[in-house]
Every structure is written in structure tokens, then in C-alpha cells.
Amino acid sequence: MAIARAVPKQPALYVVATPIGNLADITLRALDILKSVNCVAAEDTRVTGKLLSHYGITVPTLALHQHNERSGAQKILGLLAKGASVALVSDAGTPGISDPGARLVNAVRAQDYPIIPIPGPCAAVTAVSVSGFADAGFLFFGFLPAQRGARRRELETLKEQSCATVFYEAPHRIRETLADLTELWGSERLLIIARELTKLFETVHRCALGEAIAWMEQDPNRQRGEFVLVVEGLPPEWKTSHDAEDRVLETLLKELPVKQAVRLCAALCDAPKNALYRKALAIKEQSAAADVPESSHST
Ligand code: SAM
């Protein structure tokens, strides 16, 4: 088995994953690289400074975060041009995964310098590994939009996937995200709430979406820390019932005003009124657009 050399021999960008909590989760290869590069580009040099000093590593650091990624990339290209090797790290986990890194990687690739991944911890993959939901694969979404309307639109487009979906969430938004998920994806879908992974208060809780908020409210500590949510994919038999729901709504809308159609459809299909109302408006809009004669589109 051929093993890639850990010690940089040539100017290259090493994209290095670091622990998501437990410092012992760093890989031997990551330590070798961090010890031997000429410079470490870090999202927050204070956070990375703690990791480096924990392992007795002294290497110059420079800041590369979302607000200076473009100018930081130019600095790093300058270092590579002088023959230096650079490691990119984020505060925790794998750079470029809901973290800065993509712009730098693209800038370095454009100049044809080697880019070498040094794999390791990632909160999404860690949570998926204990979810039991990824038989049919998973979609990594990351952070949902903070603004309610945009978040709900995004959730509408994601809800019928057969694979699991992985979200990152901050403690101050976890409750509202769970509420939106429950309302739009149905209270019976299963999820994993993975909190404080690899840390002292690590919690991995599996429940139905409809039970999640009550579980959190039982103990204020359950609302603290860092979260990954893994929601199971839409079971195929539910997809069939969603299709049936759409057909009922469409049929009722042909005969009745929107409010009445929604009320009847909600009662017949045991479906949430809000989601049906939005769907009804969309159906109405589509059919109104289809009814406009072609000539009226021309200017
Ligand atoms: N690049 C990182 C990775 O590879 O996972 C993710 C960085 S992103 C800015 C930070 C988010 O990741 C947190 O808000 C949380 O959703 C998730 N996260 C990071 N560490 C975590 C942990 N120890 N437990 C649970 N979630 C975590």
C-alpha cells in the first residue's frame, strides 16, 4: 500500500480537517502537516492557536475568514509563489463545509498549485453515521436561511426527497427550525438531533418531528450548544399519499373557492391547512398563467 508523504516537499495548499470538539480527534497526518507547513491560514487565529499550542506546534498563522477570503487568497498565492506550503483550517471540522475555503481553493486551482485534502472530522458526517437514515444516501444542506419566509420556501423544495437531509443549526434558531420542519414536513417524519458531538454533553436523540420541541423543552440544556439535524427521507408510501393530496386539492379547486377547497382537503387528507393554502395559491397562479392567451405576452 502506497502512503502519501506527510511532509510537504513542494508548494501546495493542504486543506486540513480539525476536531469538532474533542481535540483527540485530530489525525496523525493532520498533525504532521500542521507541524511542517510554512504557514497555517485559519478562520480565527485564536481558536486555531489553542489547537496548535495543545499539540506543541509553533507555526506562523494568518487569518482567512469569510470577510477577507479574497484578499487572504492573494496573500496565500504570494506565499505559494515563493515556494511555501500552506495549510488551511477552519475553527472546527472540515474547511469549505459551511465554512470558508471554496474561494481560496478556486484561486489556488486557477494558478495550478496542488491542493491536497487531509480528511478528518465533519459534524454532518459524524451525525449521519449514527442516524441510521442514510441507506438511500443523504443531502447535506447546511444552514437554512435565517429569514422565516426564505427558510420555509427552502424546506418546501426539499421535503419530498427520498434521501435523508442534513441541516446545521444554531441554538438561537433551533426551536423555530424544528417548528417549521414539523409543520411543513409532517409530524411523523423521524429525525436525529445531534448536539455537542464529541464533547462532554454530547446528545444524540432520535424522535418524530412532532415530538422534538417537547423533548427540548423538558430540559433547557437540550437547547444549548451546536446542532446537526438529520431528517429521514420521505418514505415511498408517504409520497403516494402526498400525490393523492395534490389530486384532491386540484379537483376541489376546480369547483370551489380557495379557502373552502383547502378546508375540505385538510379534513379529507388529514394535512396541515397552511401548507395546503400555499399549494392552492401556487396551483391557482399556474392555471391563471396557463389561461393567458399567448398574444397578451408580447410587448
Ligand atoms: N466545517 C464544519 C464541519 O465540518 O462540520 C462546520 C462548520 S459550521 C460554521 C458550524 C456548525 O456545524 C454548527 O453551527 C453546528 O451546526 C455544526 N457543528 C459543528 N460542530 C458540532 C458539534 N460538535 N456538534 C454538533 N454540531 C456541530
Tab-separated table of C-alpha atoms and ligand atoms in Angstrom:
chain	number	residue	atom	x	y	z
A	1	MET	CA	0.000	0.000	0.000
A	2	ALA	CA	1.451	3.349	-1.022
A	3	ILE	CA	1.179	6.050	1.630
A	4	ALA	CA	1.308	9.736	0.685
A	5	ARG	CA	4.208	11.539	2.370
A	6	ALA	CA	3.053	13.759	5.193
A	7	VAL	CA	5.878	16.287	4.995
A	8	PRO	CA	5.340	18.924	2.310
A	9	LYS	CA	8.012	18.818	-0.400
A	10	GLN	CA	6.534	21.337	-2.770
A	11	PRO	CA	4.403	24.467	-2.614
A	12	ALA	CA	0.877	23.223	-2.030
A	13	LEU	CA	-2.320	24.088	-0.226
A	14	TYR	CA	-3.273	21.472	2.366
A	15	VAL	CA	-6.957	21.582	3.336
A	16	VAL	CA	-6.843	20.145	6.843
A	17	ALA	CA	-9.819	18.940	8.903
A	18	THR	CA	-9.565	19.614	12.640
A	19	PRO	CA	-11.650	18.373	15.623
A	20	ILE	CA	-15.286	19.446	16.120
A	21	GLY	CA	-14.879	19.437	19.901
A	22	ASN	CA	-12.716	16.648	21.179
A	23	LEU	CA	-9.096	17.602	20.488
A	24	ALA	CA	-8.081	13.930	20.439
A	25	ASP	CA	-9.957	13.557	17.139
A	26	ILE	CA	-7.169	15.150	15.111
A	27	THR	CA	-5.484	12.719	12.724
A	28	LEU	CA	-1.771	11.871	12.800
A	29	ARG	CA	-1.469	13.090	9.243
A	30	ALA	CA	-3.104	16.429	10.094
A	31	LEU	CA	-0.585	16.910	12.922
A	32	ASP	CA	2.329	16.092	10.587
A	33	ILE	CA	1.110	18.622	8.058
A	34	LEU	CA	0.441	21.369	10.611
A	35	LYS	CA	3.955	20.880	12.028
A	36	SER	CA	5.683	21.054	8.690
A	37	VAL	CA	3.943	23.727	6.603
A	38	ASN	CA	5.341	27.259	6.445
A	39	CYS	CA	2.060	28.879	7.408
A	40	VAL	CA	-1.426	27.998	8.660
A	41	ALA	CA	-4.350	30.012	7.277
A	42	ALA	CA	-7.007	29.944	9.996
A	43	GLU	CA	-10.609	31.151	10.193
A	44	ASP	CA	-9.877	32.511	13.675
A	45	THR	CA	-6.210	32.524	14.625
A	46	ARG	CA	-7.084	32.493	18.374
A	47	VAL	CA	-9.161	29.321	18.058
A	48	THR	CA	-6.524	27.583	15.951
A	49	GLY	CA	-3.789	28.924	18.253
A	50	LYS	CA	-5.317	26.852	21.084
A	51	LEU	CA	-5.276	23.696	18.963
A	52	LEU	CA	-1.709	24.286	17.829
A	53	SER	CA	-0.426	25.023	21.334
A	54	HIS	CA	-2.239	21.924	22.677
A	55	TYR	CA	-0.052	19.889	20.308
A	56	GLY	CA	3.097	21.996	20.867
A	57	ILE	CA	3.082	23.270	17.288
A	58	THR	CA	4.620	26.651	16.567
A	59	VAL	CA	3.966	27.855	13.045
A	60	PRO	CA	3.035	31.305	11.736
A	61	THR	CA	-0.717	31.791	11.242
A	62	LEU	CA	-2.683	34.198	9.102
A	63	ALA	CA	-6.397	34.969	9.218
A	64	LEU	CA	-8.606	33.753	6.392
A	65	HIS	CA	-12.302	34.171	7.129
A	66	GLN	CA	-15.479	34.906	5.191
A	67	HIS	CA	-14.857	38.675	5.272
A	68	ASN	CA	-11.316	38.586	3.839
A	69	GLU	CA	-11.254	35.371	1.808
A	70	ARG	CA	-10.489	37.193	-1.456
A	71	SER	CA	-7.580	39.293	-0.143
A	72	GLY	CA	-6.401	36.403	2.067
A	73	ALA	CA	-6.310	34.190	-1.028
A	74	GLN	CA	-3.997	36.704	-2.751
A	75	LYS	CA	-1.632	36.571	0.238
A	76	ILE	CA	-1.592	32.788	0.137
A	77	LEU	CA	-0.944	32.770	-3.616
A	78	GLY	CA	2.023	35.055	-2.904
A	79	LEU	CA	3.372	32.533	-0.364
A	80	LEU	CA	2.892	29.622	-2.778
A	81	ALA	CA	4.708	31.597	-5.484
A	82	LYS	CA	7.693	31.853	-3.135
A	83	GLY	CA	7.728	28.050	-2.731
A	84	ALA	CA	5.954	27.937	0.654
A	85	SER	CA	3.397	25.343	1.668
A	86	VAL	CA	0.211	26.451	3.421
A	87	ALA	CA	-2.401	24.613	5.499
A	88	LEU	CA	-5.984	25.852	5.549
A	89	VAL	CA	-8.030	25.121	8.679
A	90	SER	CA	-11.381	26.355	9.965
A	91	ASP	CA	-12.480	26.764	13.589
A	92	ALA	CA	-13.754	23.199	13.659
A	93	GLY	CA	-14.253	20.335	11.238
A	94	THR	CA	-13.601	20.339	7.522
A	95	PRO	CA	-12.858	23.657	5.769
A	96	GLY	CA	-15.283	24.502	2.965
A	97	ILE	CA	-18.184	22.668	4.651
A	98	SER	CA	-20.397	25.590	5.787
A	99	ASP	CA	-17.044	27.288	6.383
A	100	PRO	CA	-14.692	29.438	4.309
A	101	GLY	CA	-12.416	27.622	1.882
A	102	ALA	CA	-14.125	27.371	-1.518
A	103	ARG	CA	-12.868	30.740	-2.817
A	104	LEU	CA	-9.313	30.019	-1.748
A	105	VAL	CA	-9.390	26.545	-3.296
A	106	ASN	CA	-10.643	28.003	-6.591
A	107	ALA	CA	-7.992	30.743	-6.601
A	108	VAL	CA	-5.219	28.223	-5.902
A	109	ARG	CA	-6.534	25.806	-8.537
A	110	ALA	CA	-6.620	28.623	-11.099
A	111	GLN	CA	-2.856	29.037	-10.571
A	112	ASP	CA	-2.288	25.266	-10.880
A	113	TYR	CA	-0.783	24.695	-7.456
A	114	PRO	CA	-1.518	21.313	-5.890
A	115	ILE	CA	-4.435	21.185	-3.419
A	116	ILE	CA	-4.198	18.266	-1.024
A	117	PRO	CA	-7.125	17.258	1.234
A	118	ILE	CA	-6.283	15.984	4.711
A	119	PRO	CA	-9.566	14.354	5.805
A	120	GLY	CA	-10.913	14.213	9.322
A	121	PRO	CA	-13.880	15.306	11.433
A	122	CYS	CA	-17.024	16.811	9.962
A	123	ALA	CA	-20.135	17.352	12.103
A	124	ALA	CA	-22.528	16.367	9.278
A	125	VAL	CA	-20.851	13.040	8.558
A	126	THR	CA	-20.476	12.315	12.281
A	127	ALA	CA	-24.226	12.819	12.812
A	128	VAL	CA	-25.198	10.842	9.702
A	129	SER	CA	-23.025	7.938	10.851
A	130	VAL	CA	-25.228	7.413	13.927
A	131	SER	CA	-28.565	8.321	12.308
A	132	GLY	CA	-29.396	5.047	10.601
A	133	PHE	CA	-31.170	7.171	7.948
A	134	ALA	CA	-28.636	7.220	5.140
A	135	ASP	CA	-29.451	3.912	3.417
A	136	ALA	CA	-30.746	5.879	0.428
A	137	GLY	CA	-27.963	8.482	0.731
A	138	PHE	CA	-28.158	11.945	2.213
A	139	LEU	CA	-28.282	15.526	1.100
A	140	PHE	CA	-26.129	17.956	3.046
A	141	PHE	CA	-27.909	21.309	3.181
A	142	GLY	CA	-26.025	23.087	5.966
A	143	PHE	CA	-27.602	26.225	7.453
A	144	LEU	CA	-31.141	27.128	6.394
A	145	PRO	CA	-31.830	30.819	5.704
A	146	ALA	CA	-32.316	32.852	8.897
A	147	GLN	CA	-35.293	34.701	7.422
A	148	ARG	CA	-38.529	32.777	8.034
A	149	GLY	CA	-40.073	33.091	4.555
A	150	ALA	CA	-36.880	32.040	2.768
A	151	ARG	CA	-36.368	29.178	5.208
A	152	ARG	CA	-39.870	27.845	4.631
A	153	ARG	CA	-39.544	28.116	0.842
A	154	GLU	CA	-36.320	26.130	1.015
A	155	LEU	CA	-37.983	23.488	3.194
A	156	GLU	CA	-40.870	23.190	0.719
A	157	THR	CA	-38.453	22.388	-2.100
A	158	LEU	CA	-36.567	19.797	-0.025
A	159	LYS	CA	-39.403	17.954	1.631
A	160	GLU	CA	-40.114	15.175	-0.871
A	161	GLN	CA	-36.626	13.770	-1.216
A	162	SER	CA	-36.197	10.068	-0.642
A	163	CYS	CA	-32.737	10.544	0.881
A	164	ALA	CA	-32.061	11.930	4.374
A	165	THR	CA	-31.399	15.677	4.729
A	166	VAL	CA	-28.737	17.159	6.989
A	167	PHE	CA	-29.029	20.636	8.480
A	168	TYR	CA	-26.701	22.660	10.675
A	169	GLU	CA	-28.431	24.896	13.195
A	170	ALA	CA	-27.521	27.446	15.823
A	171	PRO	CA	-29.061	27.246	19.325
A	172	HIS	CA	-30.992	30.520	18.966
A	173	ARG	CA	-32.813	29.214	15.868
A	174	ILE	CA	-33.214	25.526	16.667
A	175	ARG	CA	-36.746	25.878	18.011
A	176	GLU	CA	-38.148	27.783	15.030
A	177	THR	CA	-36.445	25.460	12.556
A	178	LEU	CA	-37.962	22.430	14.285
A	179	ALA	CA	-41.372	24.139	14.277
A	180	ASP	CA	-41.158	24.856	10.521
A	181	LEU	CA	-39.887	21.353	9.776
A	182	THR	CA	-42.770	19.815	11.715
A	183	GLU	CA	-45.387	21.965	10.067
A	184	LEU	CA	-44.085	21.550	6.522
A	185	TRP	CA	-42.685	18.003	6.545
A	186	GLY	CA	-45.276	16.433	8.858
A	187	SER	CA	-45.036	15.488	12.499
A	188	GLU	CA	-44.346	11.806	11.847
A	189	ARG	CA	-41.041	12.055	9.976
A	190	LEU	CA	-38.169	10.809	12.126
A	191	LEU	CA	-35.124	12.893	12.914
A	192	ILE	CA	-31.876	12.741	14.819
A	193	ILE	CA	-30.960	15.713	16.952
A	194	ALA	CA	-27.178	15.510	17.312
A	195	ARG	CA	-25.936	18.034	19.832
A	196	GLU	CA	-22.428	18.857	21.073
A	197	LEU	CA	-20.899	15.933	19.180
A	198	THR	CA	-17.637	14.601	20.618
A	199	LYS	CA	-17.945	16.988	23.603
A	200	LEU	CA	-18.795	16.478	27.265
A	201	PHE	CA	-22.540	16.932	26.813
A	202	GLU	CA	-22.871	15.022	23.568
A	203	THR	CA	-26.509	14.047	22.941
A	204	VAL	CA	-27.921	12.050	20.066
A	205	HIS	CA	-31.696	11.866	20.291
A	206	ARG	CA	-33.972	10.156	17.807
A	207	CYS	CA	-37.671	11.015	17.705
A	208	ALA	CA	-40.529	12.026	15.426
A	209	LEU	CA	-40.528	15.670	14.289
A	210	GLY	CA	-43.757	16.239	16.216
A	211	GLU	CA	-42.036	15.244	19.486
A	212	ALA	CA	-38.841	17.231	19.042
A	213	ILE	CA	-39.836	20.578	20.575
A	214	ALA	CA	-41.438	18.962	23.618
A	215	TRP	CA	-38.241	16.918	24.149
A	216	MET	CA	-36.129	20.069	24.003
A	217	GLU	CA	-38.394	21.931	26.373
A	218	GLN	CA	-38.073	19.229	29.020
A	219	ASP	CA	-34.557	20.464	29.787
A	220	PRO	CA	-33.168	23.921	28.892
A	221	ASN	CA	-29.706	22.367	28.460
A	222	ARG	CA	-31.039	20.482	25.445
A	223	GLN	CA	-31.437	23.834	23.658
A	224	ARG	CA	-27.794	24.802	24.146
A	225	GLY	CA	-24.711	24.117	22.074
A	226	GLU	CA	-24.158	23.153	18.465
A	227	PHE	CA	-26.676	21.107	16.499
A	228	VAL	CA	-26.898	18.858	13.499
A	229	LEU	CA	-30.360	17.705	12.442
A	230	VAL	CA	-30.681	14.628	10.238
A	231	VAL	CA	-34.222	14.096	8.956
A	232	GLU	CA	-35.161	10.788	7.337
A	233	GLY	CA	-36.112	10.811	3.653
A	234	LEU	CA	-39.761	10.769	2.660
A	235	PRO	CA	-40.930	7.137	2.927
A	236	PRO	CA	-42.215	5.970	-0.512
A	237	GLU	CA	-45.715	5.208	0.842
A	238	TRP	CA	-45.970	8.839	2.098
A	239	LYS	CA	-45.009	10.121	-1.325
A	240	THR	CA	-48.062	8.305	-2.703
A	241	SER	CA	-50.303	9.969	-0.121
A	242	HIS	CA	-48.804	13.410	-0.971
A	243	ASP	CA	-49.624	12.811	-4.629
A	244	ALA	CA	-53.182	11.856	-3.626
A	245	GLU	CA	-53.422	15.058	-1.545
A	246	ASP	CA	-52.381	17.115	-4.603
A	247	ARG	CA	-55.038	15.437	-6.753
A	248	VAL	CA	-57.784	16.068	-4.172
A	249	LEU	CA	-56.793	19.713	-3.854
A	250	GLU	CA	-56.656	20.244	-7.610
A	251	THR	CA	-60.094	18.677	-8.067
A	252	LEU	CA	-61.668	20.748	-5.274
A	253	LEU	CA	-60.100	23.956	-6.613
A	254	LYS	CA	-61.863	23.442	-9.941
A	255	GLU	CA	-65.232	23.614	-8.172
A	256	LEU	CA	-64.735	25.741	-5.047
A	257	PRO	CA	-63.104	28.953	-3.806
A	258	VAL	CA	-59.567	28.528	-2.356
A	259	LYS	CA	-60.486	28.709	1.340
A	260	GLN	CA	-63.229	26.139	1.060
A	261	ALA	CA	-61.122	23.795	-1.085
A	262	VAL	CA	-58.282	23.982	1.437
A	263	ARG	CA	-60.585	23.346	4.390
A	264	LEU	CA	-62.140	20.277	2.748
A	265	CYS	CA	-58.800	18.916	1.529
A	266	ALA	CA	-57.283	19.320	5.028
A	267	ALA	CA	-60.179	17.381	6.522
A	268	LEU	CA	-60.185	14.652	3.853
A	269	CYS	CA	-56.403	14.109	3.749
A	270	ASP	CA	-55.518	14.972	7.357
A	271	ALA	CA	-52.999	17.514	6.048
A	272	PRO	CA	-51.864	20.901	7.511
A	273	LYS	CA	-54.030	23.809	6.283
A	274	ASN	CA	-51.177	26.339	5.972
A	275	ALA	CA	-49.161	24.160	3.613
A	276	LEU	CA	-52.295	23.333	1.583
A	277	TYR	CA	-53.187	27.015	1.345
A	278	ARG	CA	-49.756	27.849	-0.106
A	279	LYS	CA	-50.059	24.940	-2.519
A	280	ALA	CA	-53.551	26.094	-3.542
A	281	LEU	CA	-52.303	29.605	-4.315
A	282	ALA	CA	-49.467	28.167	-6.396
A	283	ILE	CA	-51.907	25.960	-8.344
A	284	LYS	CA	-54.179	28.966	-8.952
A	285	GLU	CA	-51.235	31.069	-10.133
A	286	GLN	CA	-50.093	28.337	-12.503
A	287	SER	CA	-53.525	27.887	-14.024
A	288	ALA	CA	-54.009	31.672	-14.356
A	289	ALA	CA	-50.671	31.893	-16.220
A	290	ALA	CA	-51.707	28.982	-18.464
A	291	ASP	CA	-55.032	30.719	-19.273
A	292	VAL	CA	-53.373	33.926	-20.544
A	293	PRO	CA	-53.560	33.937	-24.363
A	294	GLU	CA	-50.084	33.940	-25.966
A	295	SER	CA	-50.568	37.264	-27.772
A	296	SER	CA	-51.046	39.089	-24.461
A	297	HIS	CA	-47.427	38.176	-23.502
A	298	SER	CA	-45.989	40.052	-26.455
A	299	THR	CA	-44.894	43.652	-25.973
B	1	SAM	N1	-16.862	22.848	8.899
B	1	SAM	C1	-17.627	22.297	9.980
B	1	SAM	C2	-17.819	20.801	9.753
B	1	SAM	O1	-17.043	20.212	9.029
B	1	SAM	O2	-18.721	20.228	10.342
B	1	SAM	C3	-18.936	23.047	10.160
B	1	SAM	C4	-18.759	24.489	10.483
B	1	SAM	S1	-20.249	25.358	10.683
B	1	SAM	C5	-19.675	27.013	10.722
B	1	SAM	C6	-20.646	25.135	12.364
B	1	SAM	C7	-21.906	24.279	12.552
B	1	SAM	O3	-21.563	22.906	12.440
B	1	SAM	C8	-22.526	24.414	13.918
B	1	SAM	O4	-23.418	25.533	13.976
B	1	SAM	C9	-23.276	23.120	14.062
B	1	SAM	O5	-24.477	23.156	13.323
B	1	SAM	C10	-22.298	22.149	13.369
B	1	SAM	N2	-21.364	21.618	14.361
B	1	SAM	C11	-20.046	21.881	14.457
B	1	SAM	N3	-19.515	21.198	15.498
B	1	SAM	C12	-20.520	20.489	16.053
B	1	SAM	C13	-20.623	19.611	17.156
B	1	SAM	N4	-19.571	19.323	17.900
B	1	SAM	N5	-21.817	19.056	17.438
B	1	SAM	C14	-22.900	19.337	16.687
B	1	SAM	N6	-22.867	20.169	15.653
B	1	SAM	C15	-21.704	20.745	15.315
